[in-house]
Amino acid sequence: MHLIPFYIVEPELAADETRGMHLFRPQDEIPPGHYGMIEFYCPDPACECRRVMLNVVEEAHPTRFLASISYGFDRDNEDAGPFLDPFNSQCSYAEQLLQLVEEVILSDSRYVARLERHYALVKQAASDPSHPAYHELQKVVRDDAEMFPLPQPRKSTPRIGRNDPCPCGSGKKYKQCCGKKDIGR
């Protein structure tokens, strides 16, 4: 599933509430600079993943993700994280960024509550045709469904009993007709 940045759904709110951190000097391997947490969410209104992908960017290069951190709101879930998303590329100091984000950013319960509220806003927008981002969200969901179709359930053929009439239409019992052929295989 492709995730959508929160700023597509609520641009003004994202501008006001995007979290950042400023390092005045190097910490571990992380160079000094201003880092932002760009939030990405699943736009499928039927999905209840209850996750956010925090993509850490440096202010000087806002389109290059340094670390993609998956974080689930259901903290009892063993896959809640936070963890570096294995499907996204990570910079050489992504582990240190993960540790810093976990210690400084995700330890703030008010920020986590904000992320959950943003998740709810994305799901609400994806279900509301009057929302300005609705059509873009639906397009992402449709494109994903076309790119990754769900497997269709196989139609099961009913089991033919030995004493049932043979499905070939001969009028004989299955065991006296086509069932003999099937057993001989």
XYZ file of N, CA and C in Angstrom:
555
model
N 0.845 -1.176 0.000
C 0.000 0.000 0.000
C 0.886 1.233 0.000
N 0.600 2.124 -0.887
C 1.307 3.396 -0.911
C 0.755 4.294 0.181
N 1.635 4.945 0.860
C 1.234 5.863 1.926
C 1.193 7.276 1.360
N 0.426 8.121 1.990
C 0.266 9.489 1.506
C 0.722 10.458 2.591
N 1.447 11.514 2.218
C 1.901 12.464 3.235
C 0.722 13.237 3.821
N 0.797 13.482 5.109
C -0.271 14.189 5.801
C -0.501 15.572 5.204
N 0.538 16.214 4.697
C 0.380 17.561 4.161
C -0.492 17.599 2.910
N -0.721 16.470 2.251
C -1.655 16.401 1.119
C -3.089 16.510 1.632
N -3.347 15.930 2.790
C -4.695 15.879 3.350
C -5.045 17.173 4.075
N -4.149 17.642 4.915
C -4.383 18.844 5.728
C -3.147 19.743 5.656
N -2.976 20.493 4.572
C -1.741 21.264 4.386
C -1.456 22.281 5.493
N -2.469 23.035 5.911
C -2.222 24.065 6.935
C -1.895 23.434 8.289
N -2.650 22.399 8.635
C -2.407 21.718 9.904
C -1.020 21.071 9.904
N -0.644 20.474 8.793
C 0.689 19.857 8.692
C 1.779 20.907 8.857
N 1.577 22.080 8.265
C 2.569 23.151 8.402
C 2.704 23.599 9.857
N 1.589 23.609 10.566
C 1.603 24.032 11.972
C 2.122 22.950 12.913
N 1.857 21.691 12.580
C 2.095 20.630 13.557
C 3.186 19.633 13.177
N 3.918 19.858 12.105
C 5.032 18.961 11.784
C 6.115 19.152 12.829
N 6.553 18.065 13.386
C 7.531 18.107 14.474
C 8.940 18.102 13.911
N 9.814 18.813 14.560
C 11.208 18.855 14.160
C 12.117 18.810 15.371
N 13.388 18.652 15.107
C 14.389 18.703 16.178
C 15.643 19.326 15.593
N 16.331 20.062 16.433
C 17.526 20.755 15.977
C 18.731 20.255 16.777
N 19.744 19.815 16.064
C 20.990 19.394 16.697
C 22.038 20.473 16.435
N 22.556 21.048 17.504
C 23.549 22.102 17.373
C 24.952 21.542 17.164
N 25.130 20.308 17.593
C 26.425 19.651 17.405
C 26.172 18.191 17.063
N 27.165 17.505 16.519
C 26.949 16.098 16.156
C 26.557 15.264 17.380
N 25.682 14.321 17.142
C 25.287 13.388 18.200
C 25.390 11.987 17.610
N 26.191 11.144 18.243
C 26.547 9.849 17.655
C 27.082 10.148 16.249
N 26.486 9.564 15.233
C 26.943 9.826 13.862
C 26.078 10.870 13.163
N 25.084 11.402 13.850
C 24.152 12.342 13.232
C 24.786 13.727 13.162
N 24.866 14.283 11.955
C 25.470 15.623 11.834
C 24.534 16.711 12.376
N 25.085 17.854 12.755
C 24.230 18.944 13.218
C 23.292 19.390 12.096
N 22.135 19.886 12.486
C 21.170 20.360 11.501
C 19.764 20.319 12.059
N 18.820 20.767 11.251
C 17.414 20.751 11.632
C 16.744 19.601 10.891
N 16.074 18.722 11.638
C 15.446 17.527 11.091
C 13.939 17.599 11.310
N 13.184 17.252 10.285
C 11.726 17.240 10.370
C 11.183 15.833 10.272
N 10.010 15.611 10.882
C 9.326 14.322 10.845
C 8.137 14.460 9.891
N 8.276 13.983 8.670
C 7.195 14.060 7.690
C 6.325 12.812 7.859
N 5.059 13.024 8.170
C 4.131 11.927 8.468
C 3.487 11.389 7.194
N 3.452 10.074 7.083
C 2.770 9.397 5.985
C 1.784 8.393 6.575
N 0.600 8.323 5.946
C -0.458 7.438 6.439
C -1.056 6.637 5.290
N -1.691 5.541 5.656
C -2.426 4.701 4.711
C -3.736 5.410 4.360
N -4.025 5.623 3.058
C -5.240 6.334 2.686
C -6.473 5.447 2.502
N -6.350 4.155 2.742
C -7.477 3.247 2.533
C -8.426 3.341 3.724
N -9.658 3.826 3.521
C -10.572 3.976 4.653
C -10.987 2.646 5.271
N -10.854 1.555 4.529
C -11.232 0.245 5.056
C -10.111 -0.400 5.877
N -8.904 0.109 5.748
C -7.753 -0.453 6.458
C -7.688 0.118 7.875
N -7.455 -0.726 8.814
C -7.324 -0.284 10.207
C -5.916 -0.583 10.714
N -4.916 -0.180 9.956
C -3.527 -0.467 10.303
C -3.065 0.292 11.546
N -3.629 1.474 11.792
C -3.306 2.303 12.957
C -1.797 2.510 13.099
N -1.187 3.013 11.995
C 0.254 3.234 11.934
C 0.538 4.585 11.297
N 1.727 5.057 11.565
C 2.272 6.219 10.883
C 3.687 5.858 10.449
N 4.079 6.383 9.289
C 5.459 6.260 8.845
C 6.065 7.654 8.992
N 7.011 7.765 9.893
C 7.707 9.039 10.083
C 8.962 9.016 9.222
N 8.997 9.882 8.241
C 10.165 9.984 7.379
C 10.977 11.177 7.851
N 12.183 10.896 8.303
C 13.055 11.940 8.829
C 13.791 12.583 7.662
N 13.668 13.909 7.593
C 14.344 14.668 6.541
C 15.184 15.762 7.170
N 16.223 16.154 6.475
C 17.019 17.295 6.910
C 16.504 18.523 6.170
N 16.426 19.640 6.868
C 15.883 20.857 6.291
C 16.584 21.226 4.972
N 17.868 21.008 4.896
C 18.624 21.344 3.693
C 18.246 20.463 2.495
N 17.727 19.257 2.741
C 17.360 18.311 1.679
C 16.007 17.677 2.009
N 14.905 18.418 1.929
C 13.610 17.920 2.407
C 13.003 16.790 1.585
N 13.521 16.510 0.408
C 12.957 15.420 -0.389
C 13.727 14.110 -0.221
N 14.809 14.138 0.535
C 15.613 12.921 0.750
C 15.337 12.395 2.157
N 14.754 11.208 2.224
C 14.450 10.608 3.523
C 15.713 9.967 4.086
N 16.046 10.339 5.301
C 17.219 9.783 5.964
C 16.874 8.501 6.703
N 15.665 8.476 7.264
C 15.199 7.298 7.987
C 13.688 7.235 7.848
N 13.166 6.048 7.618
C 11.719 5.818 7.567
C 11.371 4.932 8.749
N 10.644 5.534 9.692
C 10.363 4.878 10.967
C 8.883 4.521 11.035
N 8.605 3.249 11.168
C 7.236 2.772 11.298
C 6.861 2.741 12.782
N 5.674 3.285 13.068
C 5.230 3.355 14.466
C 3.737 3.038 14.515
N 3.378 2.035 15.321
C 1.983 1.647 15.485
C 1.406 2.204 16.769
N 0.135 2.585 16.709
C -0.522 3.173 17.877
C -0.993 2.123 18.878
N -1.177 0.886 18.439
C -1.590 -0.185 19.350
C -0.331 -0.755 19.998
N 0.028 -0.205 21.109
C 1.316 -0.498 21.735
C 1.449 -1.944 22.209
N 0.347 -2.648 22.382
C 0.431 -4.054 22.799
C 0.770 -4.979 21.632
N 0.649 -4.487 20.420
C 0.938 -5.280 19.242
C 2.449 -5.488 19.140
N 2.881 -6.698 18.907
C 4.327 -6.985 18.843
C 5.011 -6.285 17.673
N 4.254 -5.885 16.657
C 4.821 -5.181 15.507
C 4.620 -3.668 15.599
N 4.368 -3.154 16.794
C 4.073 -1.728 16.952
C 5.284 -0.850 16.671
N 6.469 -1.356 16.912
C 7.661 -0.550 16.684
C 7.920 0.393 17.838
N 8.654 1.411 17.603
C 9.143 1.898 16.319
C 10.284 1.047 15.770
N 10.325 0.973 14.440
C 11.426 0.278 13.779
C 11.668 0.918 12.424
N 12.863 0.724 11.917
C 13.193 1.215 10.580
C 12.477 0.330 9.564
N 11.728 0.960 8.685
C 10.945 0.210 7.713
C 11.870 -0.494 6.715
N 11.776 -1.811 6.609
C 12.698 -2.552 5.739
C 12.461 -2.320 4.248
N 11.330 -1.730 3.862
C 11.031 -1.513 2.448
C 11.534 -0.161 1.939
N 12.058 0.666 2.831
C 12.563 1.982 2.441
C 14.059 2.043 2.673
N 14.729 2.823 1.839
C 16.172 2.964 2.031
C 16.423 3.832 3.264
N 17.526 3.575 3.919
C 17.891 4.271 5.152
C 19.309 4.820 4.978
N 19.580 5.961 5.612
C 20.930 6.516 5.542
C 21.857 5.749 6.493
N 23.125 6.056 6.433
C 24.111 5.321 7.243
C 23.909 5.528 8.749
N 23.263 6.600 9.150
C 23.040 6.844 10.578
C 21.542 6.757 10.942
N 20.800 5.967 10.177
C 19.365 5.795 10.425
C 19.096 5.171 11.792
N 19.919 4.213 12.193
C 19.727 3.589 13.527
C 19.832 4.644 14.635
N 20.786 5.554 14.511
C 20.950 6.601 15.515
C 19.765 7.569 15.475
N 19.256 7.859 14.273
C 18.062 8.707 14.160
C 16.857 8.028 14.802
N 16.712 6.728 14.562
C 15.625 5.976 15.188
C 15.689 6.099 16.703
N 16.860 5.882 17.258
C 17.032 5.965 18.708
C 16.699 7.372 19.218
N 17.159 8.389 18.524
C 16.898 9.775 18.920
C 15.401 10.104 18.832
N 14.750 9.697 17.741
C 13.308 9.933 17.581
C 12.528 9.210 18.670
N 12.933 7.992 18.970
C 12.247 7.228 20.022
C 12.398 7.914 21.380
N 13.617 8.355 21.710
C 13.877 8.959 23.014
C 13.284 10.357 23.158
N 13.350 11.158 22.102
C 12.970 12.571 22.209
C 11.549 12.833 21.711
N 11.198 12.277 20.586
C 9.936 12.614 19.925
C 8.799 11.686 20.360
N 9.000 10.376 20.222
C 7.911 9.440 20.499
C 7.680 9.215 21.991
N 8.536 9.740 22.826
C 8.300 9.650 24.271
C 7.334 10.744 24.741
N 7.000 11.680 23.860
C 6.071 12.768 24.168
C 4.645 12.294 23.873
N 3.880 12.004 24.912
C 2.524 11.463 24.743
C 1.614 12.435 23.986
N 1.850 13.731 24.125
C 1.028 14.706 23.396
C 1.293 14.610 21.894
N 2.539 14.373 21.525
C 2.869 14.235 20.112
C 2.267 12.948 19.546
N 2.339 11.871 20.294
C 1.753 10.607 19.835
C 0.239 10.765 19.676
N -0.401 11.474 20.593
C -1.845 11.738 20.479
C -2.131 12.558 19.215
N -1.261 13.493 18.908
C -1.396 14.304 17.682
C -1.301 13.409 16.451
N -0.345 12.479 16.455
C -0.203 11.555 15.330
C -1.473 10.720 15.150
N -2.037 10.260 16.246
C -3.281 9.480 16.166
C -4.423 10.326 15.611
N -4.463 11.576 16.008
C -5.500 12.485 15.500
C -5.301 12.692 14.000
N -4.061 12.823 13.559
C -3.776 12.982 12.132
C -4.192 11.724 11.369
N -3.925 10.562 11.941
C -4.340 9.292 11.324
C -5.854 9.300 11.112
N -6.593 9.703 12.155
C -8.059 9.747 12.066
C -8.509 10.746 11.004
N -7.827 11.866 10.884
C -8.187 12.864 9.868
C -7.980 12.326 8.452
N -6.917 11.551 8.249
C -6.671 10.953 6.932
C -7.772 9.955 6.612
N -8.112 9.107 7.554
C -9.170 8.111 7.326
C -10.508 8.793 7.066
N -10.778 9.858 7.801
C -12.019 10.610 7.614
C -12.050 11.248 6.222
N -10.956 11.860 5.803
C -10.878 12.488 4.478
C -11.057 11.447 3.376
N -10.519 10.262 3.587
C -10.614 9.194 2.583
C -12.037 8.659 2.453
N -12.893 8.957 3.426
C -14.286 8.502 3.406
C -15.265 9.618 3.067
N -14.775 10.841 2.907
C -15.645 12.003 2.734
C -15.471 12.608 1.344
N -16.416 12.353 0.433
C -16.281 12.884 -0.933
C -16.214 14.412 -1.008
N -16.631 15.102 0.048
C -16.566 16.567 0.010
C -15.195 17.102 0.453
N -14.328 16.231 0.965
C -13.003 16.681 1.398
C -12.144 16.973 0.163
N -11.383 18.066 0.174
C -10.561 18.420 -0.998
C -9.568 17.338 -1.421
N -9.104 16.508 -0.514
C -8.111 15.474 -0.853
C -8.745 14.125 -1.182
N -10.066 14.025 -1.075
C -10.757 12.742 -1.241
C -10.377 12.038 -2.552
N -10.470 12.732 -3.661
C -10.231 12.088 -4.959
C -8.783 11.630 -5.101
N -7.865 12.394 -4.578
C -6.457 11.976 -4.632
C -6.235 10.729 -3.765
N -6.854 10.698 -2.594
C -6.723 9.528 -1.714
C -7.333 8.295 -2.378
N -8.507 8.459 -2.972
C -9.162 7.332 -3.639
C -8.348 6.834 -4.825
N -7.693 7.764 -5.533
C -6.851 7.363 -6.659
C -5.696 6.486 -6.179
N -5.083 6.839 -5.066
C -3.993 6.027 -4.517
C -4.505 4.635 -4.158
N -5.676 4.576 -3.526
C -6.252 3.281 -3.141
C -6.567 2.462 -4.391
N -7.179 3.082 -5.411
C -7.507 2.368 -6.657
C -6.246 1.882 -7.365
N -5.236 2.762 -7.456
C -3.984 2.372 -8.122
C -3.333 1.200 -7.413
N -3.363 1.215 -6.079
C -2.795 0.097 -5.320
C -3.577 -1.183 -5.569
N -4.902 -1.069 -5.643
C -5.726 -2.257 -5.872
C -5.435 -2.849 -7.247
N -5.164 -1.989 -8.236
C -4.828 -2.484 -9.574
C -3.427 -3.080 -9.613
N -2.506 -2.446 -8.887
C -1.125 -2.909 -8.895
C -0.948 -4.187 -8.072
N -1.677 -4.276 -6.970
C -1.554 -5.418 -6.061
C -2.935 -6.007 -5.799
N -3.536 -6.662 -6.804
C -4.888 -7.192 -6.593
C -4.893 -8.289 -5.532
N -5.960 -8.298 -4.757
C -6.112 -9.347 -3.755
C -6.418 -10.653 -4.460
N -5.882 -11.755 -3.970
C -6.187 -13.036 -4.618
C -7.674 -13.334 -4.480
N -8.256 -13.808 -5.565
C -9.669 -14.154 -5.550
C -9.835 -15.543 -4.942
N -10.868 -15.706 -4.116
C -11.061 -17.035 -3.527
C -11.381 -18.049 -4.620
N -10.825 -19.226 -4.470
C -11.091 -20.281 -5.441
C -12.476 -20.844 -5.184
N -13.157 -21.108 -6.279
C -14.471 -21.735 -6.143
C -14.228 -23.209 -5.888
N -14.809 -23.679 -4.814
C -14.624 -25.093 -4.509
C -15.712 -25.888 -5.211
N -15.308 -27.014 -5.742
C -16.291 -27.892 -6.359
C -16.834 -28.818 -5.287
N -18.134 -28.992 -5.286
C -18.691 -29.856 -4.243
C -18.154 -31.274 -4.409
N -17.937 -31.911 -3.294
C -17.424 -33.282 -3.301
C -18.544 -34.227 -3.724
N -18.197 -35.145 -4.593
C -19.184 -36.106 -5.077
C -19.058 -37.359 -4.231
N -20.172 -37.756 -3.650
C -20.180 -38.982 -2.860
C -20.187 -40.208 -3.757
N -19.708 -41.321 -3.233
C -19.628 -42.565 -4.022
C -20.997 -42.995 -4.556
N -22.030 -42.794 -3.760
C -23.364 -43.256 -4.143
C -24.219 -42.164 -4.782
N -23.643 -40.980 -5.029
C -24.372 -39.891 -5.692
C -24.485 -40.204 -7.176
N -25.495 -39.611 -7.831
C -25.573 -39.794 -9.291
C -24.320 -39.198 -9.932
N -23.837 -39.821 -10.959
C -22.625 -39.373 -11.632
C -22.904 -38.045 -12.333
N -22.003 -37.065 -12.191
C -22.230 -35.758 -12.800
C -22.159 -35.776 -14.334
N -21.718 -36.872 -14.929
C -21.636 -36.921 -16.392
C -23.023 -37.084 -17.030
N -24.023 -37.440 -16.212
C -25.394 -37.562 -16.729
C -25.762 -38.960 -17.184
N -24.959 -39.961 -16.900
C -25.234 -41.325 -17.353
C -26.399 -41.967 -16.604
N -26.722 -41.456 -15.439
C -27.783 -42.050 -14.631
C -27.259 -43.104 -13.668
N -25.994 -43.454 -13.786
C -25.400 -44.449 -12.878
C -24.892 -43.749 -11.627
N -24.635 -44.563 -10.603
C -23.973 -44.019 -9.408
C -22.538 -43.667 -9.784
N -22.020 -42.662 -9.091
C -20.661 -42.189 -9.374
C -19.646 -43.328 -9.285
N -19.809 -44.211 -8.265
C -18.819 -45.282 -8.065
C -18.850 -46.309 -9.194
N -19.986 -46.391 -9.907
C -20.115 -47.356 -11.003
C -19.745 -46.752 -12.366
N -19.501 -45.413 -12.369
C -19.258 -44.728 -13.649
C -17.899 -44.036 -13.622
N -17.913 -42.708 -13.563
C -16.664 -41.922 -13.612
C -15.804 -42.111 -12.358
N -16.430 -42.561 -11.288
C -15.662 -42.811 -10.062
C -14.672 -43.939 -10.240
N -14.988 -44.907 -11.086
C -14.060 -45.997 -11.367
C -12.793 -45.452 -12.035
N -12.996 -44.489 -12.952
C -11.852 -43.905 -13.650
C -10.969 -43.125 -12.680
N -11.623 -42.344 -11.763
C -10.872 -41.530 -10.822
C -10.067 -42.371 -9.843
N -10.640 -43.507 -9.431
C -9.950 -44.386 -8.477
C -8.777 -45.079 -9.144
N -8.916 -45.393 -10.431
C -7.868 -46.100 -11.140
C -6.651 -45.233 -11.434
N -6.717 -43.967 -11.195
C -5.582 -43.084 -11.517
C -4.463 -43.252 -10.584
